[in-house]
């Protein structure tokens, strides 16, 4: 994996990216690949992927010092680049001060190199004060600013001490691992780890992948929007960007997914903002993506394997079924089996007390039933349906191609119901009626046209149970409170598995590999698996320079 992390106060426009590249076809090809992902660059972190996900650019938009403070990685090389004179607001040293140099030093190890062509009148003083050795002396600094080549190396004369609350983890030696669960969470983790060289065994109690909530026939990939850009909104934007990259790379457009955009109706806010058009939104078939991930090199799927407990054997873990038989043995294990992870957590706490795993440290994960109503376009022409998906208090995906041994054609989907698993289950007919009510709100004209199909029971049913946490955020991170944890959790995606699964997988893989995170350290802490009841404190523990976020 090759990582680049770039910080800018204002990203250049697409025209600037492409300017002057026509004379060099190789540069133009690279610029075009960058331009395809160059959208929605609001303040914050943005992960862009190239070369099949093996070259990653993390673009950080915002104040230079604040963005550096929000990092959790150690750089091998640093480049300070001055932008053209016609864009002084984006120059690397336009808002440079000694605190910026300190923030930069936090991202360096002893031996990290630094290079750049910049205004060096005060830059060298700040860098030297923070532990950098100037390798090539710049020209004598005159009263006016002088641009000069600058080369330096981070080599402080004092022992390096780091007072950051959360340090970037050391890279783990690449080996073999097991992932329990073959839904969106487990398959995305497997794909991210396999891309980095891990040999991954994915175990699931079902015979086939995506047998649970990830078997949803079609789902919407839409970012969450809030007036104050809360934690959920910021996380969903990052997650949607990463999921779109995977869809473009692995799925058949028009059959498995389609970037149609989505209209978000503002139905329950009065007064409130008008309806929102999401141009980057898409519909997507989760099961197809799960299968594509599990087909990647380095991944093996093992169905019909119910993991009931774990047993430590030297530096490895034996995964056992209910009879105590060994299903698999691996150096590291990821619990990505939604609500089933809770039972495994309790088993680890009881059977292996020396690990220090405490279930109360983790968010309480509970099941929420959901039902989708759907049918083929037999009674109505395609023109009767909206041109794009609509969501708000529920959602409608109007035109999805279906190809199975039994059914072929275009189908519509409306849903979904939301009922805690602890309550008595409602009948399918009651849930269909609730979905029809949602349809009437989202698209009254279509609701009237389809009401007859609901009345005569001409609609089909899909239902399953989601796994949600109290704060509606997934939980990803280690189980053991040790420096080198071997048991990890990635679960609790709720109704936003499409938005969160790739993001959580990349966060987990980055922590295993000591790589830059795809989001700022504050948002990463909001996802931490061991947040438990301390979530409110973690949520408020943000760099002051970053936007203050509301509770999800």
mmCIF file with all atom_site columns, C-alpha atoms in Angstrom, residues 230-340:
data_model
loop_
_atom_site.group_PDB
_atom_site.id
_atom_site.type_symbol
_atom_site.label_atom_id
_atom_site.label_alt_id
_atom_site.label_comp_id
_atom_site.label_asym_id
_atom_site.label_entity_id
_atom_site.label_seq_id
_atom_site.pdbx_PDB_ins_code
_atom_site.Cartn_x
_atom_site.Cartn_y
_atom_site.Cartn_z
_atom_site.occupancy
_atom_site.B_iso_or_equiv
_atom_site.pdbx_formal_charge
_atom_site.auth_seq_id
_atom_site.auth_comp_id
_atom_site.auth_asym_id
_atom_site.auth_atom_id
_atom_site.pdbx_PDB_model_num
ATOM 1   C CA . UNK A 1 230 ? -23.243 16.088  13.235  1.00 0.00 ? 230 UNK A CA 1
ATOM 2   C CA . UNK A 1 231 ? -21.041 13.038  13.727  1.00 0.00 ? 231 UNK A CA 1
ATOM 3   C CA . UNK A 1 232 ? -23.425 10.772  11.821  1.00 0.00 ? 232 UNK A CA 1
ATOM 4   C CA . UNK A 1 233 ? -23.484 13.151  8.840   1.00 0.00 ? 233 UNK A CA 1
ATOM 5   C CA . UNK A 1 234 ? -19.726 13.433  8.620   1.00 0.00 ? 234 UNK A CA 1
ATOM 6   C CA . UNK A 1 235 ? -19.189 9.705   8.981   1.00 0.00 ? 235 UNK A CA 1
ATOM 7   C CA . UNK A 1 236 ? -21.817 8.871   6.376   1.00 0.00 ? 236 UNK A CA 1
ATOM 8   C CA . UNK A 1 237 ? -20.229 11.225  3.828   1.00 0.00 ? 237 UNK A CA 1
ATOM 9   C CA . UNK A 1 238 ? -16.884 9.498   4.255   1.00 0.00 ? 238 UNK A CA 1
ATOM 10  C CA . UNK A 1 239 ? -18.499 6.086   4.064   1.00 0.00 ? 239 UNK A CA 1
ATOM 11  C CA . UNK A 1 240 ? -20.559 6.842   0.958   1.00 0.00 ? 240 UNK A CA 1
ATOM 12  C CA . UNK A 1 241 ? -17.447 8.023   -0.901  1.00 0.00 ? 241 UNK A CA 1
ATOM 13  C CA . UNK A 1 242 ? -15.607 4.786   -0.093  1.00 0.00 ? 242 UNK A CA 1
ATOM 14  C CA . UNK A 1 243 ? -18.585 2.590   -0.986  1.00 0.00 ? 243 UNK A CA 1
ATOM 15  C CA . UNK A 1 244 ? -18.987 4.308   -4.363  1.00 0.00 ? 244 UNK A CA 1
ATOM 16  C CA . UNK A 1 245 ? -15.352 3.497   -5.128  1.00 0.00 ? 245 UNK A CA 1
ATOM 17  C CA . UNK A 1 246 ? -16.007 -0.173  -4.406  1.00 0.00 ? 246 UNK A CA 1
ATOM 18  C CA . UNK A 1 247 ? -19.192 -0.239  -6.478  1.00 0.00 ? 247 UNK A CA 1
ATOM 19  C CA . UNK A 1 248 ? -17.473 1.299   -9.499  1.00 0.00 ? 248 UNK A CA 1
ATOM 20  C CA . UNK A 1 249 ? -14.634 -1.180  -9.208  1.00 0.00 ? 249 UNK A CA 1
ATOM 21  C CA . UNK A 1 250 ? -16.491 -4.434  -8.546  1.00 0.00 ? 250 UNK A CA 1
ATOM 22  C CA . UNK A 1 251 ? -20.133 -4.232  -9.662  1.00 0.00 ? 251 UNK A CA 1
ATOM 23  C CA . UNK A 1 252 ? -21.978 -4.134  -12.972 1.00 0.00 ? 252 UNK A CA 1
ATOM 24  C CA . UNK A 1 253 ? -23.503 -0.704  -13.407 1.00 0.00 ? 253 UNK A CA 1
ATOM 25  C CA . UNK A 1 254 ? -27.144 -0.879  -14.405 1.00 0.00 ? 254 UNK A CA 1
ATOM 26  C CA . UNK A 1 255 ? -27.534 -4.399  -13.045 1.00 0.00 ? 255 UNK A CA 1
ATOM 27  C CA . UNK A 1 256 ? -25.916 -4.526  -9.581  1.00 0.00 ? 256 UNK A CA 1
ATOM 28  C CA . UNK A 1 257 ? -25.915 -0.807  -8.878  1.00 0.00 ? 257 UNK A CA 1
ATOM 29  C CA . UNK A 1 258 ? -26.746 2.537   -10.481 1.00 0.00 ? 258 UNK A CA 1
ATOM 30  C CA . UNK A 1 259 ? -25.611 6.066   -9.481  1.00 0.00 ? 259 UNK A CA 1
ATOM 31  C CA . UNK A 1 260 ? -29.050 7.535   -10.125 1.00 0.00 ? 260 UNK A CA 1
ATOM 32  C CA . UNK A 1 261 ? -28.944 10.209  -7.445  1.00 0.00 ? 261 UNK A CA 1
ATOM 33  C CA . UNK A 1 262 ? -31.669 10.358  -4.808  1.00 0.00 ? 262 UNK A CA 1
ATOM 34  C CA . UNK A 1 263 ? -34.296 12.914  -3.814  1.00 0.00 ? 263 UNK A CA 1
ATOM 35  C CA . UNK A 1 264 ? -34.568 13.268  -0.037  1.00 0.00 ? 264 UNK A CA 1
ATOM 36  C CA . UNK A 1 265 ? -38.014 14.468  1.010   1.00 0.00 ? 265 UNK A CA 1
ATOM 37  C CA . UNK A 1 266 ? -38.175 16.648  4.132   1.00 0.00 ? 266 UNK A CA 1
ATOM 38  C CA . UNK A 1 267 ? -41.500 15.335  5.423   1.00 0.00 ? 267 UNK A CA 1
ATOM 39  C CA . UNK A 1 268 ? -41.270 15.658  9.192   1.00 0.00 ? 268 UNK A CA 1
ATOM 40  C CA . UNK A 1 269 ? -39.623 19.051  9.570   1.00 0.00 ? 269 UNK A CA 1
ATOM 41  C CA . UNK A 1 270 ? -41.818 22.112  9.836   1.00 0.00 ? 270 UNK A CA 1
ATOM 42  C CA . UNK A 1 271 ? -40.357 24.574  9.339   1.00 0.00 ? 271 UNK A CA 1
ATOM 43  C CA . UNK A 1 272 ? -37.346 22.934  7.764   1.00 0.00 ? 272 UNK A CA 1
ATOM 44  C CA . UNK A 1 273 ? -35.086 22.905  4.733   1.00 0.00 ? 273 UNK A CA 1
ATOM 45  C CA . UNK A 1 274 ? -36.496 22.077  1.306   1.00 0.00 ? 274 UNK A CA 1
ATOM 46  C CA . UNK A 1 275 ? -36.096 18.683  -0.299  1.00 0.00 ? 275 UNK A CA 1
ATOM 47  C CA . UNK A 1 276 ? -32.468 17.721  -0.929  1.00 0.00 ? 276 UNK A CA 1
ATOM 48  C CA . UNK A 1 277 ? -31.040 16.324  -4.153  1.00 0.00 ? 277 UNK A CA 1
ATOM 49  C CA . UNK A 1 278 ? -28.102 13.933  -3.615  1.00 0.00 ? 278 UNK A CA 1
ATOM 50  C CA . UNK A 1 279 ? -26.308 13.697  -6.986  1.00 0.00 ? 279 UNK A CA 1
ATOM 51  C CA . UNK A 1 280 ? -23.771 11.114  -5.757  1.00 0.00 ? 280 UNK A CA 1
ATOM 52  C CA . UNK A 1 281 ? -26.347 8.745   -4.252  1.00 0.00 ? 281 UNK A CA 1
ATOM 53  C CA . UNK A 1 282 ? -27.020 5.313   -5.734  1.00 0.00 ? 282 UNK A CA 1
ATOM 54  C CA . UNK A 1 283 ? -29.036 2.149   -5.374  1.00 0.00 ? 283 UNK A CA 1
ATOM 55  C CA . UNK A 1 284 ? -27.020 -0.999  -4.818  1.00 0.00 ? 284 UNK A CA 1
ATOM 56  C CA . UNK A 1 285 ? -27.561 -4.725  -4.313  1.00 0.00 ? 285 UNK A CA 1
ATOM 57  C CA . UNK A 1 286 ? -25.661 -5.576  -1.100  1.00 0.00 ? 286 UNK A CA 1
ATOM 58  C CA . UNK A 1 287 ? -25.472 -9.324  -1.687  1.00 0.00 ? 287 UNK A CA 1
ATOM 59  C CA . UNK A 1 288 ? -23.747 -8.831  -5.035  1.00 0.00 ? 288 UNK A CA 1
ATOM 60  C CA . UNK A 1 289 ? -21.107 -6.669  -3.397  1.00 0.00 ? 289 UNK A CA 1
ATOM 61  C CA . UNK A 1 290 ? -20.577 -9.192  -0.592  1.00 0.00 ? 290 UNK A CA 1
ATOM 62  C CA . UNK A 1 291 ? -19.983 -11.936 -3.162  1.00 0.00 ? 291 UNK A CA 1
ATOM 63  C CA . UNK A 1 292 ? -17.586 -9.722  -5.109  1.00 0.00 ? 292 UNK A CA 1
ATOM 64  C CA . UNK A 1 293 ? -15.575 -8.965  -1.977  1.00 0.00 ? 293 UNK A CA 1
ATOM 65  C CA . UNK A 1 294 ? -15.359 -12.615 -0.952  1.00 0.00 ? 294 UNK A CA 1
ATOM 66  C CA . UNK A 1 295 ? -14.133 -13.515 -4.443  1.00 0.00 ? 295 UNK A CA 1
ATOM 67  C CA . UNK A 1 296 ? -11.000 -11.386 -3.987  1.00 0.00 ? 296 UNK A CA 1
ATOM 68  C CA . UNK A 1 297 ? -7.603  -13.153 -3.821  1.00 0.00 ? 297 UNK A CA 1
ATOM 69  C CA . UNK A 1 298 ? -6.578  -14.173 -0.318  1.00 0.00 ? 298 UNK A CA 1
ATOM 70  C CA . UNK A 1 299 ? -10.126 -14.781 0.968   1.00 0.00 ? 299 UNK A CA 1
ATOM 71  C CA . UNK A 1 300 ? -11.721 -18.168 1.691   1.00 0.00 ? 300 UNK A CA 1
ATOM 72  C CA . UNK A 1 301 ? -15.380 -18.552 2.650   1.00 0.00 ? 301 UNK A CA 1
ATOM 73  C CA . UNK A 1 302 ? -16.462 -21.284 5.081   1.00 0.00 ? 302 UNK A CA 1
ATOM 74  C CA . UNK A 1 303 ? -20.231 -21.686 5.295   1.00 0.00 ? 303 UNK A CA 1
ATOM 75  C CA . UNK A 1 304 ? -22.242 -23.684 7.794   1.00 0.00 ? 304 UNK A CA 1
ATOM 76  C CA . UNK A 1 305 ? -19.725 -22.737 10.486  1.00 0.00 ? 305 UNK A CA 1
ATOM 77  C CA . UNK A 1 306 ? -21.328 -21.457 13.698  1.00 0.00 ? 306 UNK A CA 1
ATOM 78  C CA . UNK A 1 307 ? -18.600 -20.069 15.957  1.00 0.00 ? 307 UNK A CA 1
ATOM 79  C CA . UNK A 1 308 ? -19.732 -20.557 19.564  1.00 0.00 ? 308 UNK A CA 1
ATOM 80  C CA . UNK A 1 309 ? -16.513 -19.919 21.489  1.00 0.00 ? 309 UNK A CA 1
ATOM 81  C CA . UNK A 1 310 ? -12.780 -19.348 21.219  1.00 0.00 ? 310 UNK A CA 1
ATOM 82  C CA . UNK A 1 311 ? -9.806  -21.119 22.743  1.00 0.00 ? 311 UNK A CA 1
ATOM 83  C CA . UNK A 1 312 ? -6.299  -19.728 22.939  1.00 0.00 ? 312 UNK A CA 1
ATOM 84  C CA . UNK A 1 313 ? -3.572  -22.008 21.612  1.00 0.00 ? 313 UNK A CA 1
ATOM 85  C CA . UNK A 1 314 ? -0.151  -20.413 21.886  1.00 0.00 ? 314 UNK A CA 1
ATOM 86  C CA . UNK A 1 315 ? -0.187  -17.233 19.808  1.00 0.00 ? 315 UNK A CA 1
ATOM 87  C CA . UNK A 1 316 ? -3.242  -18.332 17.819  1.00 0.00 ? 316 UNK A CA 1
ATOM 88  C CA . UNK A 1 317 ? -6.979  -18.685 18.341  1.00 0.00 ? 317 UNK A CA 1
ATOM 89  C CA . UNK A 1 318 ? -9.037  -21.804 17.797  1.00 0.00 ? 318 UNK A CA 1
ATOM 90  C CA . UNK A 1 319 ? -12.612 -21.076 16.726  1.00 0.00 ? 319 UNK A CA 1
ATOM 91  C CA . UNK A 1 320 ? -14.939 -23.736 18.118  1.00 0.00 ? 320 UNK A CA 1
ATOM 92  C CA . UNK A 1 321 ? -18.481 -24.808 17.312  1.00 0.00 ? 321 UNK A CA 1
ATOM 93  C CA . UNK A 1 322 ? -21.103 -25.697 19.938  1.00 0.00 ? 322 UNK A CA 1
ATOM 94  C CA . UNK A 1 323 ? -19.691 -29.211 20.299  1.00 0.00 ? 323 UNK A CA 1
ATOM 95  C CA . UNK A 1 324 ? -16.170 -27.911 20.870  1.00 0.00 ? 324 UNK A CA 1
ATOM 96  C CA . UNK A 1 325 ? -14.918 -28.942 17.441  1.00 0.00 ? 325 UNK A CA 1
ATOM 97  C CA . UNK A 1 326 ? -12.258 -26.736 15.846  1.00 0.00 ? 326 UNK A CA 1
ATOM 98  C CA . UNK A 1 327 ? -13.651 -24.855 12.861  1.00 0.00 ? 327 UNK A CA 1
ATOM 99  C CA . UNK A 1 328 ? -10.535 -22.837 12.117  1.00 0.00 ? 328 UNK A CA 1
ATOM 100 C CA . UNK A 1 329 ? -7.320  -21.561 13.682  1.00 0.00 ? 329 UNK A CA 1
ATOM 101 C CA . UNK A 1 330 ? -5.993  -18.026 13.124  1.00 0.00 ? 330 UNK A CA 1
ATOM 102 C CA . UNK A 1 331 ? -3.606  -15.479 14.609  1.00 0.00 ? 331 UNK A CA 1
ATOM 103 C CA . UNK A 1 332 ? -6.259  -12.758 14.765  1.00 0.00 ? 332 UNK A CA 1
ATOM 104 C CA . UNK A 1 333 ? -10.044 -12.810 14.814  1.00 0.00 ? 333 UNK A CA 1
ATOM 105 C CA . UNK A 1 334 ? -12.628 -10.178 13.856  1.00 0.00 ? 334 UNK A CA 1
ATOM 106 C CA . UNK A 1 335 ? -16.191 -10.495 15.156  1.00 0.00 ? 335 UNK A CA 1
ATOM 107 C CA . UNK A 1 336 ? -18.338 -9.086  12.340  1.00 0.00 ? 336 UNK A CA 1
ATOM 108 C CA . UNK A 1 337 ? -21.447 -11.188 12.893  1.00 0.00 ? 337 UNK A CA 1
ATOM 109 C CA . UNK A 1 338 ? -23.856 -8.412  13.941  1.00 0.00 ? 338 UNK A CA 1
ATOM 110 C CA . UNK A 1 339 ? -25.949 -9.370  16.977  1.00 0.00 ? 339 UNK A CA 1
ATOM 111 C CA . UNK A 1 340 ? -24.162 -12.715 17.216  1.00 0.00 ? 340 UNK A CA 1
#
